[in-house]
Amino acid sequence: MMPSYFFAHGAPSLVLDVHEYTSFLKSFAASMPTKPKAIVLFSAHWEHPTQQVSAVPSYSTIYDFSGFQDELYRMTYPAQGNLALSDEIRTLFEQHGIPSASDGQRGLDHGAWAVLKLVFPEADIPVVALSVNRHLTNEQQYKIGQALGALREKDVLIIGSGGTVHNLRRVNWRAESAEAWAVAFDHWLREKLEAWDTESLFRYRELAPYAQEAVPTTEHFIPLLLAMGSGDENKRAKPLHRSYQYGTLSLSSWQFD
């Protein structure tokens, strides 16, 4: 069964950066036991009150950021869609009582293409992009991921792209190490994920140290719960990488078996 993954996407410039996390992402595909037949990706940068399922034959590239290197605005990730898989996803959502809608126009935002360009630079695997909804409960987020778990048996790779610690207001562009509160939050998170303690994870904003600082808004944290939910059958979480960028952006990756 194909594992599911959570990848932090950091700043938009991640795709140009050279550090231990980008090295990890660039070597990741070679570590996979088999090449995915398709990729289903939840991006923190596509928010919608109704679960959206992309249904496009091919993707444009969205530059949903400003003030970065000119090179970023020339990059493309011309992935193909998979309309049959889009329909299958909507059927799974319907079977689990999750309202959804098809989107036949939207391209890939940087939460999607920056990660995919590092991991699968050839853009030769079909992609179905999905939105997130910060107004749902954490348990509902988990159940959305859980509804898609059966896709893993078909070698479909499910990815959540966001950030466990993502505080843009406290970014220090010159920081050489992480803020202590960011590390404390991620440490608590690791304990709960490895124990598959969903009761605590669903209440992380009450229970985790420095949760308000680490997760001032929830859209970047949600993809972690979505990816985790898709691994509900076996309930195994494995940390793959953790480093930090600009003091308050956690560059972490998790595998859910």
Short mmCIF file of N, CA, C and O in Angstrom, two decimals, residues 54-170:
data_model
loop_
_atom_site.label_atom_id
_atom_site.label_comp_id
_atom_site.label_asym_id
_atom_site.label_seq_id
_atom_site.Cartn_x
_atom_site.Cartn_y
_atom_site.Cartn_z
N SER A 54 -10.01 19.17 -8.24
CA SER A 54 -9.66 19.67 -9.56
C SER A 54 -10.03 18.63 -10.62
O SER A 54 -9.89 17.43 -10.42
N ALA A 55 -10.50 19.12 -11.74
CA ALA A 55 -10.88 18.27 -12.87
C ALA A 55 -10.46 18.96 -14.14
O ALA A 55 -11.27 19.49 -14.89
N VAL A 56 -9.15 19.01 -14.35
CA VAL A 56 -8.58 19.66 -15.52
C VAL A 56 -7.73 18.66 -16.29
O VAL A 56 -7.10 17.78 -15.70
N PRO A 57 -7.68 18.78 -17.61
CA PRO A 57 -6.81 17.87 -18.38
C PRO A 57 -5.33 18.19 -18.18
O PRO A 57 -4.48 17.30 -18.21
N SER A 58 -5.01 19.48 -17.97
CA SER A 58 -3.63 19.89 -17.70
C SER A 58 -3.66 21.17 -16.89
O SER A 58 -4.63 21.93 -16.93
N TYR A 59 -2.58 21.43 -16.16
CA TYR A 59 -2.54 22.54 -15.21
C TYR A 59 -1.72 23.72 -15.70
O TYR A 59 -0.63 23.54 -16.27
N SER A 60 -2.22 24.90 -15.44
CA SER A 60 -1.40 26.10 -15.53
C SER A 60 -0.65 26.25 -14.20
O SER A 60 -0.90 25.52 -13.24
N THR A 61 0.27 27.20 -14.14
CA THR A 61 1.06 27.43 -12.93
C THR A 61 0.66 28.77 -12.33
O THR A 61 0.70 29.80 -13.01
N ILE A 62 0.26 28.75 -11.07
CA ILE A 62 -0.19 29.96 -10.38
C ILE A 62 0.98 30.55 -9.58
O ILE A 62 1.63 29.84 -8.80
N TYR A 63 1.22 31.85 -9.75
CA TYR A 63 2.27 32.54 -9.00
C TYR A 63 1.58 33.37 -7.91
O TYR A 63 1.42 34.59 -8.03
N ASP A 64 1.19 32.70 -6.84
CA ASP A 64 0.40 33.33 -5.78
C ASP A 64 1.31 33.89 -4.70
O ASP A 64 1.18 33.57 -3.52
N PHE A 65 2.24 34.75 -5.11
CA PHE A 65 3.19 35.38 -4.19
C PHE A 65 3.77 36.59 -4.91
O PHE A 65 3.62 36.75 -6.12
N SER A 66 4.44 37.45 -4.16
CA SER A 66 5.05 38.63 -4.77
C SER A 66 6.34 38.96 -4.04
O SER A 66 6.52 38.60 -2.87
N GLY A 67 7.23 39.65 -4.74
CA GLY A 67 8.45 40.13 -4.13
C GLY A 67 9.59 39.13 -4.09
O GLY A 67 10.60 39.38 -3.42
N PHE A 68 9.46 38.01 -4.81
CA PHE A 68 10.52 37.00 -4.80
C PHE A 68 11.35 37.07 -6.09
O PHE A 68 11.11 37.92 -6.96
N GLN A 69 12.30 36.17 -6.22
CA GLN A 69 13.23 36.19 -7.35
C GLN A 69 12.48 36.08 -8.68
O GLN A 69 11.53 35.32 -8.81
N ASP A 70 12.98 36.80 -9.68
CA ASP A 70 12.36 36.78 -11.00
C ASP A 70 12.27 35.36 -11.56
O ASP A 70 11.32 35.02 -12.27
N GLU A 71 13.26 34.55 -11.23
CA GLU A 71 13.29 33.18 -11.76
C GLU A 71 12.05 32.38 -11.38
O GLU A 71 11.59 31.53 -12.14
N LEU A 72 11.52 32.67 -10.21
CA LEU A 72 10.33 31.93 -9.76
C LEU A 72 9.15 32.14 -10.69
O LEU A 72 8.35 31.23 -10.91
N TYR A 73 9.04 33.33 -11.24
CA TYR A 73 7.89 33.66 -12.09
C TYR A 73 8.03 33.12 -13.52
O TYR A 73 7.12 33.25 -14.32
N ARG A 74 9.18 32.51 -13.79
CA ARG A 74 9.37 31.85 -15.09
C ARG A 74 9.23 30.34 -14.98
O ARG A 74 9.22 29.64 -16.00
N MET A 75 9.13 29.84 -13.76
CA MET A 75 9.01 28.40 -13.57
C MET A 75 7.60 27.92 -13.90
O MET A 75 6.62 28.63 -13.68
N THR A 76 7.53 26.72 -14.42
CA THR A 76 6.24 26.08 -14.68
C THR A 76 6.29 24.65 -14.18
O THR A 76 7.36 24.08 -13.98
N TYR A 77 5.12 24.11 -13.96
CA TYR A 77 5.01 22.69 -13.62
C TYR A 77 3.82 22.14 -14.41
O TYR A 77 2.69 22.12 -13.91
N PRO A 78 4.06 21.73 -15.65
CA PRO A 78 2.97 21.37 -16.57
C PRO A 78 2.42 19.96 -16.34
O PRO A 78 2.39 19.14 -17.26
N ALA A 79 1.95 19.71 -15.15
CA ALA A 79 1.39 18.39 -14.84
C ALA A 79 0.07 18.18 -15.56
O ALA A 79 -0.67 19.13 -15.84
N GLN A 80 -0.21 16.94 -15.83
CA GLN A 80 -1.50 16.56 -16.39
C GLN A 80 -2.48 16.24 -15.26
O GLN A 80 -2.06 15.85 -14.16
N GLY A 81 -3.75 16.39 -15.50
CA GLY A 81 -4.76 15.95 -14.55
C GLY A 81 -5.12 14.50 -14.80
O GLY A 81 -4.51 13.81 -15.62
N ASN A 82 -6.11 14.03 -14.07
CA ASN A 82 -6.63 12.67 -14.25
C ASN A 82 -8.13 12.74 -13.97
O ASN A 82 -8.55 12.67 -12.80
N LEU A 83 -8.91 12.91 -15.00
CA LEU A 83 -10.34 13.14 -14.83
C LEU A 83 -11.05 11.94 -14.23
O LEU A 83 -12.00 12.10 -13.44
N ALA A 84 -10.61 10.74 -14.57
CA ALA A 84 -11.23 9.54 -13.99
C ALA A 84 -10.99 9.49 -12.49
O ALA A 84 -11.89 9.14 -11.71
N LEU A 85 -9.78 9.84 -12.07
CA LEU A 85 -9.47 9.86 -10.64
C LEU A 85 -10.25 10.97 -9.94
O LEU A 85 -10.71 10.78 -8.80
N SER A 86 -10.40 12.11 -10.59
CA SER A 86 -11.20 13.18 -10.00
C SER A 86 -12.62 12.69 -9.73
O SER A 86 -13.19 12.96 -8.66
N ASP A 87 -13.20 11.98 -10.68
CA ASP A 87 -14.55 11.42 -10.49
C ASP A 87 -14.58 10.41 -9.37
O ASP A 87 -15.53 10.36 -8.57
N GLU A 88 -13.54 9.58 -9.29
CA GLU A 88 -13.48 8.56 -8.23
C GLU A 88 -13.40 9.21 -6.85
O GLU A 88 -14.03 8.75 -5.89
N ILE A 89 -12.63 10.29 -6.75
CA ILE A 89 -12.51 11.01 -5.48
C ILE A 89 -13.85 11.58 -5.06
O ILE A 89 -14.26 11.47 -3.90
N ARG A 90 -14.56 12.17 -5.99
CA ARG A 90 -15.87 12.73 -5.67
C ARG A 90 -16.84 11.62 -5.24
O ARG A 90 -17.68 11.83 -4.34
N THR A 91 -16.74 10.46 -5.85
CA THR A 91 -17.58 9.32 -5.44
C THR A 91 -17.25 8.89 -4.02
O THR A 91 -18.16 8.63 -3.21
N LEU A 92 -15.97 8.83 -3.69
CA LEU A 92 -15.57 8.47 -2.33
C LEU A 92 -16.08 9.49 -1.32
O LEU A 92 -16.57 9.12 -0.24
N PHE A 93 -15.98 10.75 -1.66
CA PHE A 93 -16.50 11.78 -0.76
C PHE A 93 -18.01 11.62 -0.57
O PHE A 93 -18.52 11.72 0.55
N GLU A 94 -18.71 11.36 -1.65
CA GLU A 94 -20.17 11.18 -1.55
C GLU A 94 -20.51 10.00 -0.66
O GLU A 94 -21.42 10.07 0.17
N GLN A 95 -19.76 8.92 -0.79
CA GLN A 95 -20.01 7.73 0.02
C GLN A 95 -19.78 7.99 1.50
O GLN A 95 -20.36 7.32 2.36
N HIS A 96 -18.93 8.95 1.81
CA HIS A 96 -18.63 9.28 3.21
C HIS A 96 -19.37 10.54 3.68
O HIS A 96 -19.05 11.08 4.73
N GLY A 97 -20.34 10.99 2.90
CA GLY A 97 -21.15 12.13 3.32
C GLY A 97 -20.43 13.45 3.32
O GLY A 97 -20.77 14.36 4.09
N ILE A 98 -19.42 13.59 2.44
CA ILE A 98 -18.63 14.81 2.37
C ILE A 98 -19.01 15.57 1.10
O ILE A 98 -18.73 15.09 0.00
N PRO A 99 -19.65 16.73 1.21
CA PRO A 99 -20.00 17.51 0.01
C PRO A 99 -18.74 17.93 -0.74
O PRO A 99 -17.75 18.34 -0.13
N SER A 100 -18.80 17.85 -2.07
CA SER A 100 -17.66 18.27 -2.87
C SER A 100 -18.14 18.84 -4.20
O SER A 100 -19.30 18.68 -4.57
N ALA A 101 -17.22 19.48 -4.90
CA ALA A 101 -17.53 20.05 -6.21
C ALA A 101 -16.29 19.97 -7.08
O ALA A 101 -15.15 19.99 -6.59
N SER A 102 -16.50 19.88 -8.39
CA SER A 102 -15.39 19.84 -9.34
C SER A 102 -14.98 21.25 -9.73
O SER A 102 -15.81 22.15 -9.84
N ASP A 103 -13.68 21.43 -9.94
CA ASP A 103 -13.15 22.70 -10.44
C ASP A 103 -12.39 22.41 -11.73
O ASP A 103 -11.40 21.68 -11.71
N GLY A 104 -12.85 22.99 -12.82
CA GLY A 104 -12.26 22.70 -14.11
C GLY A 104 -11.35 23.78 -14.65
O GLY A 104 -11.04 23.77 -15.84
N GLN A 105 -10.91 24.71 -13.79
CA GLN A 105 -10.12 25.84 -14.28
C GLN A 105 -8.83 26.09 -13.51
O GLN A 105 -7.82 26.47 -14.11
N ARG A 106 -8.84 25.88 -12.21
CA ARG A 106 -7.72 26.34 -11.39
C ARG A 106 -6.43 25.58 -11.68
O ARG A 106 -6.41 24.37 -11.84
N GLY A 107 -5.32 26.33 -11.70
CA GLY A 107 -4.01 25.73 -11.86
C GLY A 107 -3.43 25.28 -10.54
O GLY A 107 -4.13 25.22 -9.52
N LEU A 108 -2.14 24.99 -10.54
CA LEU A 108 -1.45 24.57 -9.32
C LEU A 108 -0.81 25.78 -8.65
O LEU A 108 -0.02 26.50 -9.27
N ASP A 109 -1.14 26.01 -7.37
CA ASP A 109 -0.53 27.10 -6.62
C ASP A 109 0.84 26.66 -6.11
O ASP A 109 1.23 25.50 -6.24
N HIS A 110 1.58 27.60 -5.49
CA HIS A 110 2.95 27.26 -5.12
C HIS A 110 3.01 26.23 -3.99
O HIS A 110 4.03 25.54 -3.84
N GLY A 111 1.95 26.11 -3.20
CA GLY A 111 1.92 25.05 -2.20
C GLY A 111 1.97 23.67 -2.83
O GLY A 111 2.43 22.71 -2.21
N ALA A 112 1.51 23.59 -4.06
CA ALA A 112 1.54 22.32 -4.79
C ALA A 112 2.78 22.22 -5.67
O ALA A 112 3.57 21.28 -5.55
N TRP A 113 2.98 23.18 -6.57
CA TRP A 113 4.02 22.97 -7.57
C TRP A 113 5.44 23.12 -7.03
O TRP A 113 6.36 22.45 -7.54
N ALA A 114 5.65 23.92 -6.00
CA ALA A 114 7.01 24.05 -5.46
C ALA A 114 7.50 22.72 -4.89
O ALA A 114 8.66 22.33 -5.09
N VAL A 115 6.63 22.02 -4.18
CA VAL A 115 6.99 20.72 -3.63
C VAL A 115 7.13 19.69 -4.75
O VAL A 115 8.11 18.94 -4.82
N LEU A 116 6.15 19.65 -5.65
CA LEU A 116 6.18 18.65 -6.71
C LEU A 116 7.38 18.83 -7.63
O LEU A 116 7.96 17.85 -8.11
N LYS A 117 7.77 20.07 -7.87
CA LYS A 117 8.91 20.32 -8.77
C LYS A 117 10.21 19.79 -8.17
O LYS A 117 11.12 19.37 -8.90
N LEU A 118 10.31 19.80 -6.85
CA LEU A 118 11.49 19.26 -6.19
C LEU A 118 11.47 17.74 -6.13
O LEU A 118 12.49 17.09 -6.32
N VAL A 119 10.30 17.17 -5.86
CA VAL A 119 10.20 15.72 -5.68
C VAL A 119 10.09 14.98 -7.01
O VAL A 119 10.74 13.96 -7.23
N PHE A 120 9.25 15.49 -7.90
CA PHE A 120 9.02 14.87 -9.20
C PHE A 120 9.23 15.91 -10.30
O PHE A 120 8.26 16.38 -10.92
N PRO A 121 10.46 16.29 -10.57
CA PRO A 121 10.74 17.41 -11.46
C PRO A 121 10.28 17.19 -12.91
O PRO A 121 10.11 18.17 -13.65
N GLU A 122 10.09 15.95 -13.32
CA GLU A 122 9.70 15.69 -14.71
C GLU A 122 8.22 15.98 -14.97
O GLU A 122 7.79 15.99 -16.12
N ALA A 123 7.44 16.19 -13.93
CA ALA A 123 6.00 16.45 -14.06
C ALA A 123 5.32 15.39 -14.91
O ALA A 123 4.45 15.69 -15.74
N ASP A 124 5.73 14.14 -14.71
CA ASP A 124 5.22 13.05 -15.54
C ASP A 124 4.23 12.14 -14.81
O ASP A 124 3.93 11.04 -15.27
N ILE A 125 3.72 12.60 -13.67
CA ILE A 125 2.72 11.85 -12.91
C ILE A 125 1.45 12.69 -12.85
O ILE A 125 1.51 13.86 -12.45
N PRO A 126 0.30 12.15 -13.23
CA PRO A 126 -0.95 12.92 -13.16
C PRO A 126 -1.24 13.39 -11.74
O PRO A 126 -0.95 12.69 -10.77
N VAL A 127 -1.84 14.57 -11.64
CA VAL A 127 -2.11 15.20 -10.34
C VAL A 127 -3.58 15.57 -10.25
O VAL A 127 -4.17 16.06 -11.23
N VAL A 128 -4.16 15.35 -9.09
CA VAL A 128 -5.47 15.89 -8.75
C VAL A 128 -5.29 16.75 -7.51
O VAL A 128 -4.89 16.26 -6.46
N ALA A 129 -5.54 18.04 -7.64
CA ALA A 129 -5.38 18.97 -6.53
C ALA A 129 -6.70 19.10 -5.76
O ALA A 129 -7.78 19.06 -6.36
N LEU A 130 -6.60 19.24 -4.44
CA LEU A 130 -7.77 19.39 -3.59
C LEU A 130 -7.61 20.59 -2.67
O LEU A 130 -6.49 20.93 -2.26
N SER A 131 -8.73 21.20 -2.32
CA SER A 131 -8.73 22.38 -1.47
C SER A 131 -8.76 21.99 0.01
O SER A 131 -8.94 20.82 0.37
N VAL A 132 -8.63 23.01 0.87
CA VAL A 132 -8.78 22.84 2.31
C VAL A 132 -9.82 23.85 2.80
O VAL A 132 -10.07 24.87 2.16
N ASN A 133 -10.38 23.55 3.97
CA ASN A 133 -11.42 24.40 4.55
C ASN A 133 -11.12 24.59 6.04
O ASN A 133 -11.30 23.66 6.83
N ARG A 134 -10.65 25.77 6.40
CA ARG A 134 -10.24 26.01 7.79
C ARG A 134 -11.41 26.08 8.76
O ARG A 134 -11.22 26.15 9.98
N HIS A 135 -12.65 26.09 8.26
CA HIS A 135 -13.81 26.23 9.13
C HIS A 135 -14.37 24.89 9.63
O HIS A 135 -15.32 24.87 10.41
N LEU A 136 -13.79 23.79 9.19
CA LEU A 136 -14.20 22.48 9.69
C LEU A 136 -13.48 22.15 10.98
O LEU A 136 -12.43 22.73 11.30
N THR A 137 -14.01 21.20 11.73
CA THR A 137 -13.32 20.74 12.93
C THR A 137 -12.13 19.89 12.52
O THR A 137 -12.05 19.37 11.39
N ASN A 138 -11.20 19.71 13.44
CA ASN A 138 -10.04 18.86 13.15
C ASN A 138 -10.46 17.42 12.90
O ASN A 138 -9.84 16.73 12.08
N GLU A 139 -11.47 16.96 13.57
CA GLU A 139 -11.96 15.61 13.33
C GLU A 139 -12.53 15.49 11.92
O GLU A 139 -12.34 14.47 11.23
N GLN A 140 -13.22 16.51 11.45
CA GLN A 140 -13.74 16.50 10.08
C GLN A 140 -12.60 16.49 9.06
O GLN A 140 -12.70 15.82 8.02
N GLN A 141 -11.53 17.23 9.34
CA GLN A 141 -10.37 17.21 8.44
C GLN A 141 -9.82 15.80 8.31
O GLN A 141 -9.55 15.30 7.20
N TYR A 142 -9.66 15.16 9.44
CA TYR A 142 -9.12 13.80 9.48
C TYR A 142 -10.02 12.85 8.66
O TYR A 142 -9.53 12.00 7.91
N LYS A 143 -11.32 13.02 8.79
CA LYS A 143 -12.25 12.13 8.09
C LYS A 143 -12.23 12.35 6.58
O LYS A 143 -12.49 11.42 5.81
N ILE A 144 -11.93 13.57 6.14
CA ILE A 144 -11.77 13.81 4.71
C ILE A 144 -10.60 12.99 4.17
O ILE A 144 -10.69 12.33 3.13
N GLY A 145 -9.49 13.03 4.89
CA GLY A 145 -8.35 12.20 4.49
C GLY A 145 -8.68 10.72 4.56
O GLY A 145 -8.33 9.95 3.67
N GLN A 146 -9.38 10.33 5.60
CA GLN A 146 -9.76 8.92 5.78
C GLN A 146 -10.60 8.43 4.61
O GLN A 146 -10.47 7.27 4.18
N ALA A 147 -11.45 9.27 4.07
CA ALA A 147 -12.32 8.88 2.96
C ALA A 147 -11.52 8.49 1.73
O ALA A 147 -12.02 7.74 0.88
N LEU A 148 -10.29 8.98 1.62
CA LEU A 148 -9.47 8.71 0.45
C LEU A 148 -8.47 7.59 0.66
O LEU A 148 -7.70 7.25 -0.26
N GLY A 149 -8.46 7.00 1.84
CA GLY A 149 -7.46 5.98 2.17
C GLY A 149 -7.42 4.82 1.19
O GLY A 149 -6.35 4.26 0.91
N ALA A 150 -8.57 4.44 0.63
CA ALA A 150 -8.61 3.31 -0.29
C ALA A 150 -7.79 3.55 -1.55
O ALA A 150 -7.36 2.60 -2.22
N LEU A 151 -7.56 4.81 -1.90
CA LEU A 151 -6.77 5.11 -3.10
C LEU A 151 -5.34 4.62 -2.97
O LEU A 151 -4.67 4.34 -3.98
N ARG A 152 -4.85 4.50 -1.75
CA ARG A 152 -3.47 4.08 -1.55
C ARG A 152 -3.24 2.65 -2.04
O ARG A 152 -2.12 2.29 -2.41
N GLU A 153 -4.30 1.85 -2.04
CA GLU A 153 -4.18 0.48 -2.54
C GLU A 153 -4.00 0.44 -4.05
O GLU A 153 -3.65 -0.60 -4.61
N LYS A 154 -4.25 1.58 -4.72
CA LYS A 154 -4.11 1.67 -6.18
C LYS A 154 -2.85 2.44 -6.57
O LYS A 154 -2.74 2.95 -7.69
N ASP A 155 -1.89 2.52 -5.66
CA ASP A 155 -0.63 3.23 -5.88
C ASP A 155 -0.84 4.71 -6.17
O ASP A 155 -0.10 5.33 -6.95
N VAL A 156 -1.86 5.29 -5.54
CA VAL A 156 -2.08 6.73 -5.61
C VAL A 156 -1.40 7.37 -4.40
O VAL A 156 -1.62 6.95 -3.26
N LEU A 157 -0.58 8.34 -4.65
CA LEU A 157 0.16 9.04 -3.61
C LEU A 157 -0.65 10.23 -3.10
O LEU A 157 -0.99 11.13 -3.87
N ILE A 158 -0.96 10.22 -1.81
CA ILE A 158 -1.71 11.32 -1.19
C ILE A 158 -0.72 12.20 -0.43
O ILE A 158 0.05 11.72 0.42
N ILE A 159 -0.74 13.49 -0.73
CA ILE A 159 0.18 14.46 -0.11
C ILE A 159 -0.61 15.60 0.51
O ILE A 159 -1.54 16.14 -0.10
N GLY A 160 -0.23 15.96 1.71
CA GLY A 160 -0.69 17.20 2.32
C GLY A 160 0.47 18.19 2.31
O GLY A 160 1.56 17.86 2.79
N SER A 161 0.26 19.38 1.77
CA SER A 161 1.33 20.38 1.67
C SER A 161 0.95 21.61 2.49
O SER A 161 -0.04 22.27 2.21
N GLY A 162 1.75 21.89 3.52
CA GLY A 162 1.44 23.01 4.40
C GLY A 162 2.64 23.37 5.26
O GLY A 162 3.74 23.58 4.76
N GLY A 163 2.44 23.40 6.58
CA GLY A 163 3.51 23.70 7.50
C GLY A 163 3.03 23.56 8.93
O GLY A 163 2.00 24.14 9.29
N THR A 164 3.74 22.78 9.76
CA THR A 164 3.30 22.59 11.14
C THR A 164 3.52 23.84 11.97
O THR A 164 2.71 24.17 12.84
N VAL A 165 4.62 24.53 11.74
CA VAL A 165 4.85 25.85 12.35
C VAL A 165 4.95 26.84 11.20
O VAL A 165 5.85 26.75 10.36
N HIS A 166 4.02 27.80 11.16
CA HIS A 166 3.96 28.71 10.01
C HIS A 166 3.46 30.06 10.49
O HIS A 166 2.29 30.39 10.40
N ASN A 167 4.40 30.84 11.04
CA ASN A 167 4.05 32.15 11.57
C ASN A 167 4.79 33.22 10.77
O ASN A 167 5.95 33.56 11.05
N LEU A 168 4.13 33.76 9.76
CA LEU A 168 4.75 34.74 8.87
C LEU A 168 5.00 36.07 9.56
O LEU A 168 5.92 36.81 9.21
N ARG A 169 4.18 36.40 10.55
CA ARG A 169 4.34 37.68 11.24
C ARG A 169 5.61 37.73 12.07
O ARG A 169 6.11 38.82 12.37
N ARG A 170 6.13 36.57 12.44
CA ARG A 170 7.33 36.54 13.28
C ARG A 170 8.55 36.00 12.54
O ARG A 170 9.53 35.59 13.15
#
